[in-house]
mmCIF file with all atom_site columns, C-alpha atoms in Angstrom:
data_model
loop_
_atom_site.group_PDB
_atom_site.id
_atom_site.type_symbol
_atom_site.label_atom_id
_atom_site.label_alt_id
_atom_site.label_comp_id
_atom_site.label_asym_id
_atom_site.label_entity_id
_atom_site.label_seq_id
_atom_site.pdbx_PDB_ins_code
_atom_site.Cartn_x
_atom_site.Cartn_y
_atom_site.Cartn_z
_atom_site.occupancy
_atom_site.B_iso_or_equiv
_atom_site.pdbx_formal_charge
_atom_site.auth_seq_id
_atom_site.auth_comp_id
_atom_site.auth_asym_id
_atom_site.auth_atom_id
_atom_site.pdbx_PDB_model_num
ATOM 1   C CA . UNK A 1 1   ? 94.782  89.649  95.252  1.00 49.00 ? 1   UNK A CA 1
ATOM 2   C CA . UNK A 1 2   ? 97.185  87.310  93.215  1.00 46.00 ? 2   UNK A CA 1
ATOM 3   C CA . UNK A 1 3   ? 97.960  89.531  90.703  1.00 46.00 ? 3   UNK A CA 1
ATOM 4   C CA . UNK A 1 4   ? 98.199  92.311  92.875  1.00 49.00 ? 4   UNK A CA 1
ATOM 5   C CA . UNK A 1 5   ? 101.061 90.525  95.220  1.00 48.00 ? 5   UNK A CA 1
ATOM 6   C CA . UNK A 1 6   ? 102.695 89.816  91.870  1.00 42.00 ? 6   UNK A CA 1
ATOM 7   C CA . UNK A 1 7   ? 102.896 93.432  90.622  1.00 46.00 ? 7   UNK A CA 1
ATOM 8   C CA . UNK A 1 8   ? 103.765 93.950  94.255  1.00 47.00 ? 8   UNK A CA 1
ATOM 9   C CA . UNK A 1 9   ? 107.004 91.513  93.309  1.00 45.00 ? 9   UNK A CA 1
ATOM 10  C CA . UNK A 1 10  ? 107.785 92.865  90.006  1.00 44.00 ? 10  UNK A CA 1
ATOM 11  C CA . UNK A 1 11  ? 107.980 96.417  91.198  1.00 45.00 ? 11  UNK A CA 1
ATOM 12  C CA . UNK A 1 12  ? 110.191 95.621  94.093  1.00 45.00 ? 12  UNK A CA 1
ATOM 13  C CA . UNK A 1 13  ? 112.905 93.778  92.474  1.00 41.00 ? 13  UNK A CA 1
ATOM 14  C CA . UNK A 1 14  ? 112.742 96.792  89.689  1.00 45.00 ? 14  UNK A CA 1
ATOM 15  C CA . UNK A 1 15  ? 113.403 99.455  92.514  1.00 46.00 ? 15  UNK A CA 1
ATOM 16  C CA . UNK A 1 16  ? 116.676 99.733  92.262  1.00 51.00 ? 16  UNK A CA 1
ATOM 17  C CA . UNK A 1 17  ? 118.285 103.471 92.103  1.00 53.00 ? 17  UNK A CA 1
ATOM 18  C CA . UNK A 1 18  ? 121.197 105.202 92.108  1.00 68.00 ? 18  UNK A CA 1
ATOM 19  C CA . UNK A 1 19  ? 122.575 105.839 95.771  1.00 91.00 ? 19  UNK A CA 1
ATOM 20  C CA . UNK A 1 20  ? 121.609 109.543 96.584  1.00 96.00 ? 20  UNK A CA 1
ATOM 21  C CA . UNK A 1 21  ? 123.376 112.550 98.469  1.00 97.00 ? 21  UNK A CA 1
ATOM 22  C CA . UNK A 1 22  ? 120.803 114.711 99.926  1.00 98.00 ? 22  UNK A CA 1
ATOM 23  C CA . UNK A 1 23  ? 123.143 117.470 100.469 1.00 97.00 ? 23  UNK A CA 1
ATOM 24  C CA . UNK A 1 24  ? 124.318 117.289 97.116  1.00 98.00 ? 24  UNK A CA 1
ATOM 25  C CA . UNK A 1 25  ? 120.703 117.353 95.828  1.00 98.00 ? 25  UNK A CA 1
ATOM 26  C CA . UNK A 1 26  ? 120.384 120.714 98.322  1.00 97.00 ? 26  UNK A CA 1
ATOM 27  C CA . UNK A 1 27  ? 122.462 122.487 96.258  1.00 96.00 ? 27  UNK A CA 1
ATOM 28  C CA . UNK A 1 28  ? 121.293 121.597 92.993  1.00 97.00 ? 28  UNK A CA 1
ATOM 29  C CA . UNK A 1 29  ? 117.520 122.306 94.240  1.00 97.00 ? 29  UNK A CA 1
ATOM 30  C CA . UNK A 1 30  ? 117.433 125.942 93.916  1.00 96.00 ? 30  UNK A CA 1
ATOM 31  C CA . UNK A 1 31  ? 115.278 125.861 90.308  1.00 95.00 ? 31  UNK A CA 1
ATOM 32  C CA . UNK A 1 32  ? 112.859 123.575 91.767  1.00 97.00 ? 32  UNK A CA 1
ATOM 33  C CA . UNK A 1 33  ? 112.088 126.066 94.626  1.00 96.00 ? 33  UNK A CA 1
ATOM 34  C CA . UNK A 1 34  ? 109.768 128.174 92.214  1.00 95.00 ? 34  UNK A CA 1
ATOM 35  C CA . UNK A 1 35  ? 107.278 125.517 91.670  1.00 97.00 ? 35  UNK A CA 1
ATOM 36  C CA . UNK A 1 36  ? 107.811 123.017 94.136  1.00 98.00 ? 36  UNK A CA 1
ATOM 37  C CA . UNK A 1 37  ? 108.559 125.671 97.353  1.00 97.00 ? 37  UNK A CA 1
ATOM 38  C CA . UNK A 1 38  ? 111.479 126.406 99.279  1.00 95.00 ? 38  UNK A CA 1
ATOM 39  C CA . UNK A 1 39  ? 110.804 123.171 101.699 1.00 97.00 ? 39  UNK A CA 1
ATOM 40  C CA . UNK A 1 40  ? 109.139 120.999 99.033  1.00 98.00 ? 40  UNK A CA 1
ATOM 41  C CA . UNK A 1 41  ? 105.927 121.830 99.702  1.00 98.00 ? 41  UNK A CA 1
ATOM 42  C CA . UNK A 1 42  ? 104.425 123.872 96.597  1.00 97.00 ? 42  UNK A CA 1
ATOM 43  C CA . UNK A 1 43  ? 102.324 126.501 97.543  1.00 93.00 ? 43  UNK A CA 1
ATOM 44  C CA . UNK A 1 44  ? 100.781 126.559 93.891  1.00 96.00 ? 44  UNK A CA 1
ATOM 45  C CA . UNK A 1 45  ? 97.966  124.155 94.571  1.00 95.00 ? 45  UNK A CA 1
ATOM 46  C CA . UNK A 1 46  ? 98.678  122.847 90.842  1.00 97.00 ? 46  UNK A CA 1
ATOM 47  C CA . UNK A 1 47  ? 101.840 121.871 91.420  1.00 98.00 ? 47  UNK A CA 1
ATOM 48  C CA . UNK A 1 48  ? 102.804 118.708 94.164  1.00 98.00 ? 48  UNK A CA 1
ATOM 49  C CA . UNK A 1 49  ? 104.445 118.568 97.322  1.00 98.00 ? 49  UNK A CA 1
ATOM 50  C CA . UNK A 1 50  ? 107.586 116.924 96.916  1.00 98.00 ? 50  UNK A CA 1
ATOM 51  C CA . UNK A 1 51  ? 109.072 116.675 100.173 1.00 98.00 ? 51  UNK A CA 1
ATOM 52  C CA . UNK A 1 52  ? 108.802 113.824 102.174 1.00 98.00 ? 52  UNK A CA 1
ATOM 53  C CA . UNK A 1 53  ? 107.904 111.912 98.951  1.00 98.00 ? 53  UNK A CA 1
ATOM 54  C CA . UNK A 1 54  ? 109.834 108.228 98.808  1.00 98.00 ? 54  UNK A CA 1
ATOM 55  C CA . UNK A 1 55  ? 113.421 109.333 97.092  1.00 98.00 ? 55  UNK A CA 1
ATOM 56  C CA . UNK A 1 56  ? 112.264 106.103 94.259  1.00 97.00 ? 56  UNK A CA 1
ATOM 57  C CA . UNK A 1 57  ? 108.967 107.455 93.387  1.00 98.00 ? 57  UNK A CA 1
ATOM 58  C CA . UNK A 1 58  ? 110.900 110.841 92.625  1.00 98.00 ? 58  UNK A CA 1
ATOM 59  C CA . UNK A 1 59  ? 113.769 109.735 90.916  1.00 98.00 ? 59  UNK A CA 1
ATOM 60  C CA . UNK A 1 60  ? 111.539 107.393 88.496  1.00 98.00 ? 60  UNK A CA 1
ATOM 61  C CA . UNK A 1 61  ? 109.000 110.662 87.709  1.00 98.00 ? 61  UNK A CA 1
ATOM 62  C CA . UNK A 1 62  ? 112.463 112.488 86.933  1.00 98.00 ? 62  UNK A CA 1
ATOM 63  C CA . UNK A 1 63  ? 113.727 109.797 84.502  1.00 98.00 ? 63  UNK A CA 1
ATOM 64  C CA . UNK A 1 64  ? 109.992 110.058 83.384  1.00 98.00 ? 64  UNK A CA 1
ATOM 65  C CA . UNK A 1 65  ? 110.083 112.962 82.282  1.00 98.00 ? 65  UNK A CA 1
ATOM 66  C CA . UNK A 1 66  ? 113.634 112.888 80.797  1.00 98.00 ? 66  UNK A CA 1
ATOM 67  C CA . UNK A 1 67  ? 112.572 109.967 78.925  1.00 98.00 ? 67  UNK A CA 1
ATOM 68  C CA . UNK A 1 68  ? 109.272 111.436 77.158  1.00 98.00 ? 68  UNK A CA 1
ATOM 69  C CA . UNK A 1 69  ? 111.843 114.505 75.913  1.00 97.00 ? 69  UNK A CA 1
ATOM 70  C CA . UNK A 1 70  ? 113.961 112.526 74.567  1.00 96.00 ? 70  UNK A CA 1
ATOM 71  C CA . UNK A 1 71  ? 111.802 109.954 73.235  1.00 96.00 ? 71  UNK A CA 1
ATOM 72  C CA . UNK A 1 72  ? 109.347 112.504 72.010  1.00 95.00 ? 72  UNK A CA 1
ATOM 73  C CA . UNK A 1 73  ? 106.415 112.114 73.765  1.00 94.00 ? 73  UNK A CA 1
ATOM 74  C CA . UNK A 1 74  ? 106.507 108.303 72.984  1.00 95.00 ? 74  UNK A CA 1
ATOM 75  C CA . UNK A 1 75  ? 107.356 106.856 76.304  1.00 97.00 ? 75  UNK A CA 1
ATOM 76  C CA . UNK A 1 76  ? 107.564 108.322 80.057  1.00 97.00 ? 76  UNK A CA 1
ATOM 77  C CA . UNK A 1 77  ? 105.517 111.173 80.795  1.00 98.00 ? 77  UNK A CA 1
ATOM 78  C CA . UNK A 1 78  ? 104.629 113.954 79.128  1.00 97.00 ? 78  UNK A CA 1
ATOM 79  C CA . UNK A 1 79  ? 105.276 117.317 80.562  1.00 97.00 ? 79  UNK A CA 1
ATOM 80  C CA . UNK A 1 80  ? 106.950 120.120 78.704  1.00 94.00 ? 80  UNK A CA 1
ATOM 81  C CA . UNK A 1 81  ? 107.814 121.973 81.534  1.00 96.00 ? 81  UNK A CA 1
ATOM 82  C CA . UNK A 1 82  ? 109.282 119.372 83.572  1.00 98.00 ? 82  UNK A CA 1
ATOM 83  C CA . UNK A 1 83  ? 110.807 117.551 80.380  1.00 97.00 ? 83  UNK A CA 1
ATOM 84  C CA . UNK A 1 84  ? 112.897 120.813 80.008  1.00 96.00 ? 84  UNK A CA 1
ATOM 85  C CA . UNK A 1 85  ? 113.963 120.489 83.950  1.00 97.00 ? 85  UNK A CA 1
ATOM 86  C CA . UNK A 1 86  ? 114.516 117.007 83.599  1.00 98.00 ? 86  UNK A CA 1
ATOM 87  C CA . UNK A 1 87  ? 116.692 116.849 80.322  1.00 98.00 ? 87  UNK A CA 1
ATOM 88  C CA . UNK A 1 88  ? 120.347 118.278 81.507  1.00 97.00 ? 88  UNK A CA 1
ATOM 89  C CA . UNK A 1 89  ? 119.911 116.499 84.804  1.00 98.00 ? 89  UNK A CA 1
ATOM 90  C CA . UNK A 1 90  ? 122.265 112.891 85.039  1.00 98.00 ? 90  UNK A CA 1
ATOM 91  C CA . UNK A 1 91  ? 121.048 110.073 86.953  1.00 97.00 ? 91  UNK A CA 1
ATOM 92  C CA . UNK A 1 92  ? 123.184 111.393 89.958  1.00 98.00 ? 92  UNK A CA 1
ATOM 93  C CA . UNK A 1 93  ? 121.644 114.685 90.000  1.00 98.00 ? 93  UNK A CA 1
ATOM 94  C CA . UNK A 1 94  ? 118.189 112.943 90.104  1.00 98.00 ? 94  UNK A CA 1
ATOM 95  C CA . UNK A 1 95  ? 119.091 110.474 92.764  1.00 98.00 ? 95  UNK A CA 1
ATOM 96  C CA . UNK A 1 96  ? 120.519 113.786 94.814  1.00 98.00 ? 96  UNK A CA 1
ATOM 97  C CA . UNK A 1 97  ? 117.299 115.635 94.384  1.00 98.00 ? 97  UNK A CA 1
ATOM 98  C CA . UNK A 1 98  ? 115.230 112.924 95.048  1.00 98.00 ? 98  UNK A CA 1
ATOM 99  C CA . UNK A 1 99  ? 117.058 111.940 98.297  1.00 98.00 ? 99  UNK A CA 1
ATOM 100 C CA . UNK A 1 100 ? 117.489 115.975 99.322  1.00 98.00 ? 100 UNK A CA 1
ATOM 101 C CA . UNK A 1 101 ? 113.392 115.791 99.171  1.00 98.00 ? 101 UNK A CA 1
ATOM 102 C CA . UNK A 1 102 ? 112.678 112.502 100.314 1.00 98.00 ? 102 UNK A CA 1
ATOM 103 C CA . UNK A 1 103 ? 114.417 113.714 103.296 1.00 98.00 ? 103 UNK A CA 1
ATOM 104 C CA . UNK A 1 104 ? 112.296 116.940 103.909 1.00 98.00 ? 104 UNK A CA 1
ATOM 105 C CA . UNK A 1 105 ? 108.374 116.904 106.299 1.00 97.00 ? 105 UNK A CA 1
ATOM 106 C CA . UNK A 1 106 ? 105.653 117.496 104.212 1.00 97.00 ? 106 UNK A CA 1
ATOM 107 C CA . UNK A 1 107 ? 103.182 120.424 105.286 1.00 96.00 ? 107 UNK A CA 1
ATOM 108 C CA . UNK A 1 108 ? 100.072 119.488 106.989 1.00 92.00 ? 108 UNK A CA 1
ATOM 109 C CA . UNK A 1 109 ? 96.866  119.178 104.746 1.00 93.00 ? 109 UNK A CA 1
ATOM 110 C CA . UNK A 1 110 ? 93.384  119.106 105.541 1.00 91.00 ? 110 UNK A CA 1
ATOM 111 C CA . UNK A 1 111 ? 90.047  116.845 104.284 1.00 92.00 ? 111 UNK A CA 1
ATOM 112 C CA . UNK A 1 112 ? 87.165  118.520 102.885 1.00 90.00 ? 112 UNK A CA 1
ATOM 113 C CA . UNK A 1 113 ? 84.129  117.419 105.273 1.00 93.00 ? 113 UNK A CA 1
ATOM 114 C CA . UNK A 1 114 ? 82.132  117.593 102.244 1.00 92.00 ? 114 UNK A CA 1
ATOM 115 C CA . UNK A 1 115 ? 84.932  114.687 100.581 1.00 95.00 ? 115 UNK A CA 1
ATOM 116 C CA . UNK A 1 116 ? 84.517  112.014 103.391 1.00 95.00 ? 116 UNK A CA 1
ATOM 117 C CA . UNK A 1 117 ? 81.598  110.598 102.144 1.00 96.00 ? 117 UNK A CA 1
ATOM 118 C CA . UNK A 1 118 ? 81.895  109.628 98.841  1.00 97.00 ? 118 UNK A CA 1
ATOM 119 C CA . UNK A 1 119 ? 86.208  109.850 99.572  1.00 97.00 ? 119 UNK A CA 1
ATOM 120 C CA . UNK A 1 120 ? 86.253  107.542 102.362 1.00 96.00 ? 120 UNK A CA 1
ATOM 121 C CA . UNK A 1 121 ? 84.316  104.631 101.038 1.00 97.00 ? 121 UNK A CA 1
ATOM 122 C CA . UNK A 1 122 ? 86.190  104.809 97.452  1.00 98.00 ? 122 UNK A CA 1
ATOM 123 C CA . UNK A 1 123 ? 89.600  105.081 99.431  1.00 98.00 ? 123 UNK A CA 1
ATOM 124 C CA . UNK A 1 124 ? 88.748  102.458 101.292 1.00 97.00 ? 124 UNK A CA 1
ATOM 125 C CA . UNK A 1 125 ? 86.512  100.332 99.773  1.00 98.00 ? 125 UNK A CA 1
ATOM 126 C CA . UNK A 1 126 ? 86.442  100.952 96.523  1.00 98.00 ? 126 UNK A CA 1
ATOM 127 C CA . UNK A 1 127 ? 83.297  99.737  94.317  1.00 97.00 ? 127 UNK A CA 1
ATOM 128 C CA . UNK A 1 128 ? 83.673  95.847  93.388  1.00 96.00 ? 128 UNK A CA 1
ATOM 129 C CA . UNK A 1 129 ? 80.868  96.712  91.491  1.00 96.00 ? 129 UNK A CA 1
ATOM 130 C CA . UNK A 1 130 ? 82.316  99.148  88.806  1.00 96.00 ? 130 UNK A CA 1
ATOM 131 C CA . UNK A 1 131 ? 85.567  97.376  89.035  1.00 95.00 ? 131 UNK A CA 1
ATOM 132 C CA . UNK A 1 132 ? 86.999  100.237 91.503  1.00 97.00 ? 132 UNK A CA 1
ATOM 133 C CA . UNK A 1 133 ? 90.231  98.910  93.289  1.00 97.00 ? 133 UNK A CA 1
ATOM 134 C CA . UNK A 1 134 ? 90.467  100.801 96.600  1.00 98.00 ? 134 UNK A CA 1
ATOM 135 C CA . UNK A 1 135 ? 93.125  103.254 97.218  1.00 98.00 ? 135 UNK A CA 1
ATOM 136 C CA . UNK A 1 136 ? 93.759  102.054 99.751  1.00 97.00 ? 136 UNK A CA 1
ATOM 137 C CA . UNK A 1 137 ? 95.536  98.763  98.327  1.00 96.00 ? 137 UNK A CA 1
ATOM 138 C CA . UNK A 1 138 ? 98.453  100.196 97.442  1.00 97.00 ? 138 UNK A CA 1
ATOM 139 C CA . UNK A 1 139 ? 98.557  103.677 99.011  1.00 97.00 ? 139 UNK A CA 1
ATOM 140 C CA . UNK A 1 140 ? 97.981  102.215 102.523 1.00 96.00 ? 140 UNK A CA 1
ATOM 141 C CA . UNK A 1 141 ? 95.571  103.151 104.769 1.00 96.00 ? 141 UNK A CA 1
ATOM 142 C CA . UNK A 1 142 ? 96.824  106.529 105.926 1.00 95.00 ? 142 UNK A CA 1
ATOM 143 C CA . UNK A 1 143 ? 98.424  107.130 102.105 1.00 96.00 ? 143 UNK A CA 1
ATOM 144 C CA . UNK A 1 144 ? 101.687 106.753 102.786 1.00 96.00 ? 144 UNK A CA 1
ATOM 145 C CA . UNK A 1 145 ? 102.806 104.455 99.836  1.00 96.00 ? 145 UNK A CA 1
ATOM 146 C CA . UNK A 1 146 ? 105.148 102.195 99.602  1.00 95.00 ? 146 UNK A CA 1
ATOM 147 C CA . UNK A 1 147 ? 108.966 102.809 98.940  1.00 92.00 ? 147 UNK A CA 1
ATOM 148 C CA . UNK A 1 148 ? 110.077 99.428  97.675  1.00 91.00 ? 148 UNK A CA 1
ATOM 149 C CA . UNK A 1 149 ? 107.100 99.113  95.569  1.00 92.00 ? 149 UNK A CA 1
ATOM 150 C CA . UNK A 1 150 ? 106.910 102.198 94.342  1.00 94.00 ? 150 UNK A CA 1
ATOM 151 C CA . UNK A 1 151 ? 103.449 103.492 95.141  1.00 97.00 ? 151 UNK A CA 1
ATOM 152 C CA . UNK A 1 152 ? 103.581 107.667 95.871  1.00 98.00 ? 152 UNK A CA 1
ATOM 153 C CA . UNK A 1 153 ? 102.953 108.569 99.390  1.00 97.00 ? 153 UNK A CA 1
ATOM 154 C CA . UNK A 1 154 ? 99.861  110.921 98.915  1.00 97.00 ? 154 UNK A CA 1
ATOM 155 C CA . UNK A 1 155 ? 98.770  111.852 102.083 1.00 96.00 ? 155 UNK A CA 1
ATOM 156 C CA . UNK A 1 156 ? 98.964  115.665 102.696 1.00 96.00 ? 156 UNK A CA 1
ATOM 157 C CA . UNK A 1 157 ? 99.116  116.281 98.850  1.00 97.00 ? 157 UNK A CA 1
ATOM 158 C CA . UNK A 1 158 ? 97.388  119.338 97.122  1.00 97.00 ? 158 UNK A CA 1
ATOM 159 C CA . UNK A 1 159 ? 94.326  118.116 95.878  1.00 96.00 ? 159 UNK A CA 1
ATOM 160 C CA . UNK A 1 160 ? 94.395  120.136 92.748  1.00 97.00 ? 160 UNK A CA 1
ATOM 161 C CA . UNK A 1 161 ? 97.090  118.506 91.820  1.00 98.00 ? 161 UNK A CA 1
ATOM 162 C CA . UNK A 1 162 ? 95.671  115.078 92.483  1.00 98.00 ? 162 UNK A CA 1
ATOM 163 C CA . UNK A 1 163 ? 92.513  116.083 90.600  1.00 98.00 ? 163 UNK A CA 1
ATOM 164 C CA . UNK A 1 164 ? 95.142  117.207 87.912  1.00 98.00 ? 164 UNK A CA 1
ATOM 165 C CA . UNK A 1 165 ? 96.519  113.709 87.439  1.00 98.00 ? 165 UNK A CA 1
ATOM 166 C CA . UNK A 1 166 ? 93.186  111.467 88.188  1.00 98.00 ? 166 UNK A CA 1
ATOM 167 C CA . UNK A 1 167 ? 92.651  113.646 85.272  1.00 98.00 ? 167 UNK A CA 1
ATOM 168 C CA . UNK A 1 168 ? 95.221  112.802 83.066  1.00 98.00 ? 168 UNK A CA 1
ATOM 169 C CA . UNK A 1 169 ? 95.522  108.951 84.196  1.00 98.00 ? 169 UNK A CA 1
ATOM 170 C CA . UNK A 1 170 ? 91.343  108.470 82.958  1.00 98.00 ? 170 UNK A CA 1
ATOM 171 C CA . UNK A 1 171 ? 91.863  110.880 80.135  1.00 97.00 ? 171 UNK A CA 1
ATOM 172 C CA . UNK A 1 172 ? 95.092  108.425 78.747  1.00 96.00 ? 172 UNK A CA 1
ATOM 173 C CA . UNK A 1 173 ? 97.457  111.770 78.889  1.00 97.00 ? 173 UNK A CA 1
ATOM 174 C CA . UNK A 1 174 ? 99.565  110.142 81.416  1.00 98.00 ? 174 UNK A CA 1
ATOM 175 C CA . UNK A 1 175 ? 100.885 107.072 80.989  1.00 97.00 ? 175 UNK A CA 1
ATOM 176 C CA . UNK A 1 176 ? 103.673 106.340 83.379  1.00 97.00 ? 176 UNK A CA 1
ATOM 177 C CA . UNK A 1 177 ? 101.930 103.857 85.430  1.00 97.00 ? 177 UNK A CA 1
ATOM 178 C CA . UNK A 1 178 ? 102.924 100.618 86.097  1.00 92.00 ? 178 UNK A CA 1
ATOM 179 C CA . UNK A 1 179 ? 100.783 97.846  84.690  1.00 94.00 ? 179 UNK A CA 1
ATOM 180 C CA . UNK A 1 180 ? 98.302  100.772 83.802  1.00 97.00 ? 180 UNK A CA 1
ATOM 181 C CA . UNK A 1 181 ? 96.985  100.258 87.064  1.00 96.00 ? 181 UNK A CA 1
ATOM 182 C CA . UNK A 1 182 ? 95.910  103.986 87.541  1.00 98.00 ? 182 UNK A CA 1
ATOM 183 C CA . UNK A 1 183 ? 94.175  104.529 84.314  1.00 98.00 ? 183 UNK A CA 1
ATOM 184 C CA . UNK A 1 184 ? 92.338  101.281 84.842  1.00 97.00 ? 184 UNK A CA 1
ATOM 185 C CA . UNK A 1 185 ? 90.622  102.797 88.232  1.00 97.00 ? 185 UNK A CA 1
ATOM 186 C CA . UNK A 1 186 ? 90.618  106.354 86.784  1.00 98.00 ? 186 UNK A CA 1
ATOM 187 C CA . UNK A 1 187 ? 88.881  105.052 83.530  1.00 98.00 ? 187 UNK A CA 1
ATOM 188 C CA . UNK A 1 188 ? 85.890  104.422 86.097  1.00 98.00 ? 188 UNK A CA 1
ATOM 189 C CA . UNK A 1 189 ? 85.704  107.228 88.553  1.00 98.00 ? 189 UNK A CA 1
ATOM 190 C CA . UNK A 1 190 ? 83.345  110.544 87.766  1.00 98.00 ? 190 UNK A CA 1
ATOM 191 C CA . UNK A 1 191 ? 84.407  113.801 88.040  1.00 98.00 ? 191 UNK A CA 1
ATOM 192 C CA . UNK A 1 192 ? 82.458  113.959 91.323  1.00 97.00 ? 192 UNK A CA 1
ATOM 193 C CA . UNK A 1 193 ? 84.218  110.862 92.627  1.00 98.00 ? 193 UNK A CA 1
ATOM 194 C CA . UNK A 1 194 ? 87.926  112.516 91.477  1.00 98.00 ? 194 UNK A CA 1
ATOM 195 C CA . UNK A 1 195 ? 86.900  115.659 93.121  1.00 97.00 ? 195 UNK A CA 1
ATOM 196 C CA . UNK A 1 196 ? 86.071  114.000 96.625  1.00 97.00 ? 196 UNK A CA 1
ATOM 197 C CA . UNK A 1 197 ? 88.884  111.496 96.428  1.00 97.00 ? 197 UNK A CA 1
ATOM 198 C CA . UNK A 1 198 ? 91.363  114.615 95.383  1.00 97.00 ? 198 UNK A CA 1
ATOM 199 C CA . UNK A 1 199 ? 90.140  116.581 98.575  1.00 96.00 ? 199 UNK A CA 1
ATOM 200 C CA . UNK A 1 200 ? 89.673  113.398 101.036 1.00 96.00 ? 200 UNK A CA 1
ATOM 201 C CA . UNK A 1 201 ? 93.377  112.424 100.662 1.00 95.00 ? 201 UNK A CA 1
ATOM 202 C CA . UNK A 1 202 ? 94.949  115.696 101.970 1.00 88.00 ? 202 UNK A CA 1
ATOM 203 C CA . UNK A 1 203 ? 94.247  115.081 105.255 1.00 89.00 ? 203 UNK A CA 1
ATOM 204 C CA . UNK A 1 204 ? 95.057  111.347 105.616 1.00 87.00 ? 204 UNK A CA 1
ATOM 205 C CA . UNK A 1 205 ? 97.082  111.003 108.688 1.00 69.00 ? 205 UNK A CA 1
#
């Protein structure tokens, strides 16, 4: 719990972003609309729900990406698709977008009933004794996140995409993460337990 309240610290006094206009970032959204939806809320289930996603979280994904392009592949995270998006965009156009989304509902998601099982006790829980944090820690109980901090709200999120990046975050092919606390509890999960946890947080309320 102590070195969790410290992270806790670290990330909040490093959450400082550019001031964003959200009508601004309206009218520079138009590209994201083909991936991302109209409203935010990708209809591809690959592909995440943006709006309603804390303007932070969004703006440091964008800078992310920018950064792995530029820094090729060595730092940020890796996505060639959203490196190319990313690249021409300044720091004002990503604080725009990110407030223009942060500012939008997210569509309403659903939960698996075959997911509650094994997705509820791992969410909330965890498994002390596999080392398993819960999700629940830093995603809240109802997976909202936390803005200051910087943990993703990821309730109502597709849970391909989810299973996408629980993925990625055990497989080392994202590496974005603060502290490496993501790979660290996706390291441990099984493809069962990503699957359940994937489909359980979509309808967190």
């Amino acid at each position: 719990m102590k070195k969790l309240a410290l992270i806790l610290t670290l990330l909040a006094s490093c959450s400082a972003w550019a001031q964003g206009d959200a009508e601004a970032g309206k009218a520079k959204a138009a590209t994201c609309a083909a991936c991302h939806g109209a409203d935010g809320n990708a209809i591809m289930a690959q592909y995440p729900k943006i709006a309603g996603q804390h303007a932070g979280y969004l703006e440091k994904q964008l800078k992310d990406f920018k950064l792995a392009m530029s820094s090729g592949g060595a730092q940020g995270r890796n996505d060639p698709v959203m490196g190319g998006m990313a690249m021409p965009l300044t720091e004002q156009d990503m604080a725009d977008l990110a407030a223009y989304y942060a500012s939008l509902p997210i569509s309403d998601n659903t939960t698996s009933e075959s997911s509650i099982e094994i997705g509820q006790t791992l969410y909330r829980f965890g498994d002390a004794e596999r080392g398993v944090t819960a999700c629940t820690a830093c995603h809240g109980p109802r997976g909202n996140g936390t803005s200051l901090s910087g943990f993703p709200k990821i309730s109502g999120q597709n849970a391909e995409y989810v299973k996408l990046q629980l993925e990625k975050f055990r497989d080392g092919q994202r590496v974005n993460d603060m502290n490496a606390m993501m790979r660290a509890v996706a390291a441990k999960l099984t493809d069962d337990e990503i699957t359940a946890l994937s489909q359980y947080v979509g309808g967190l309320h």
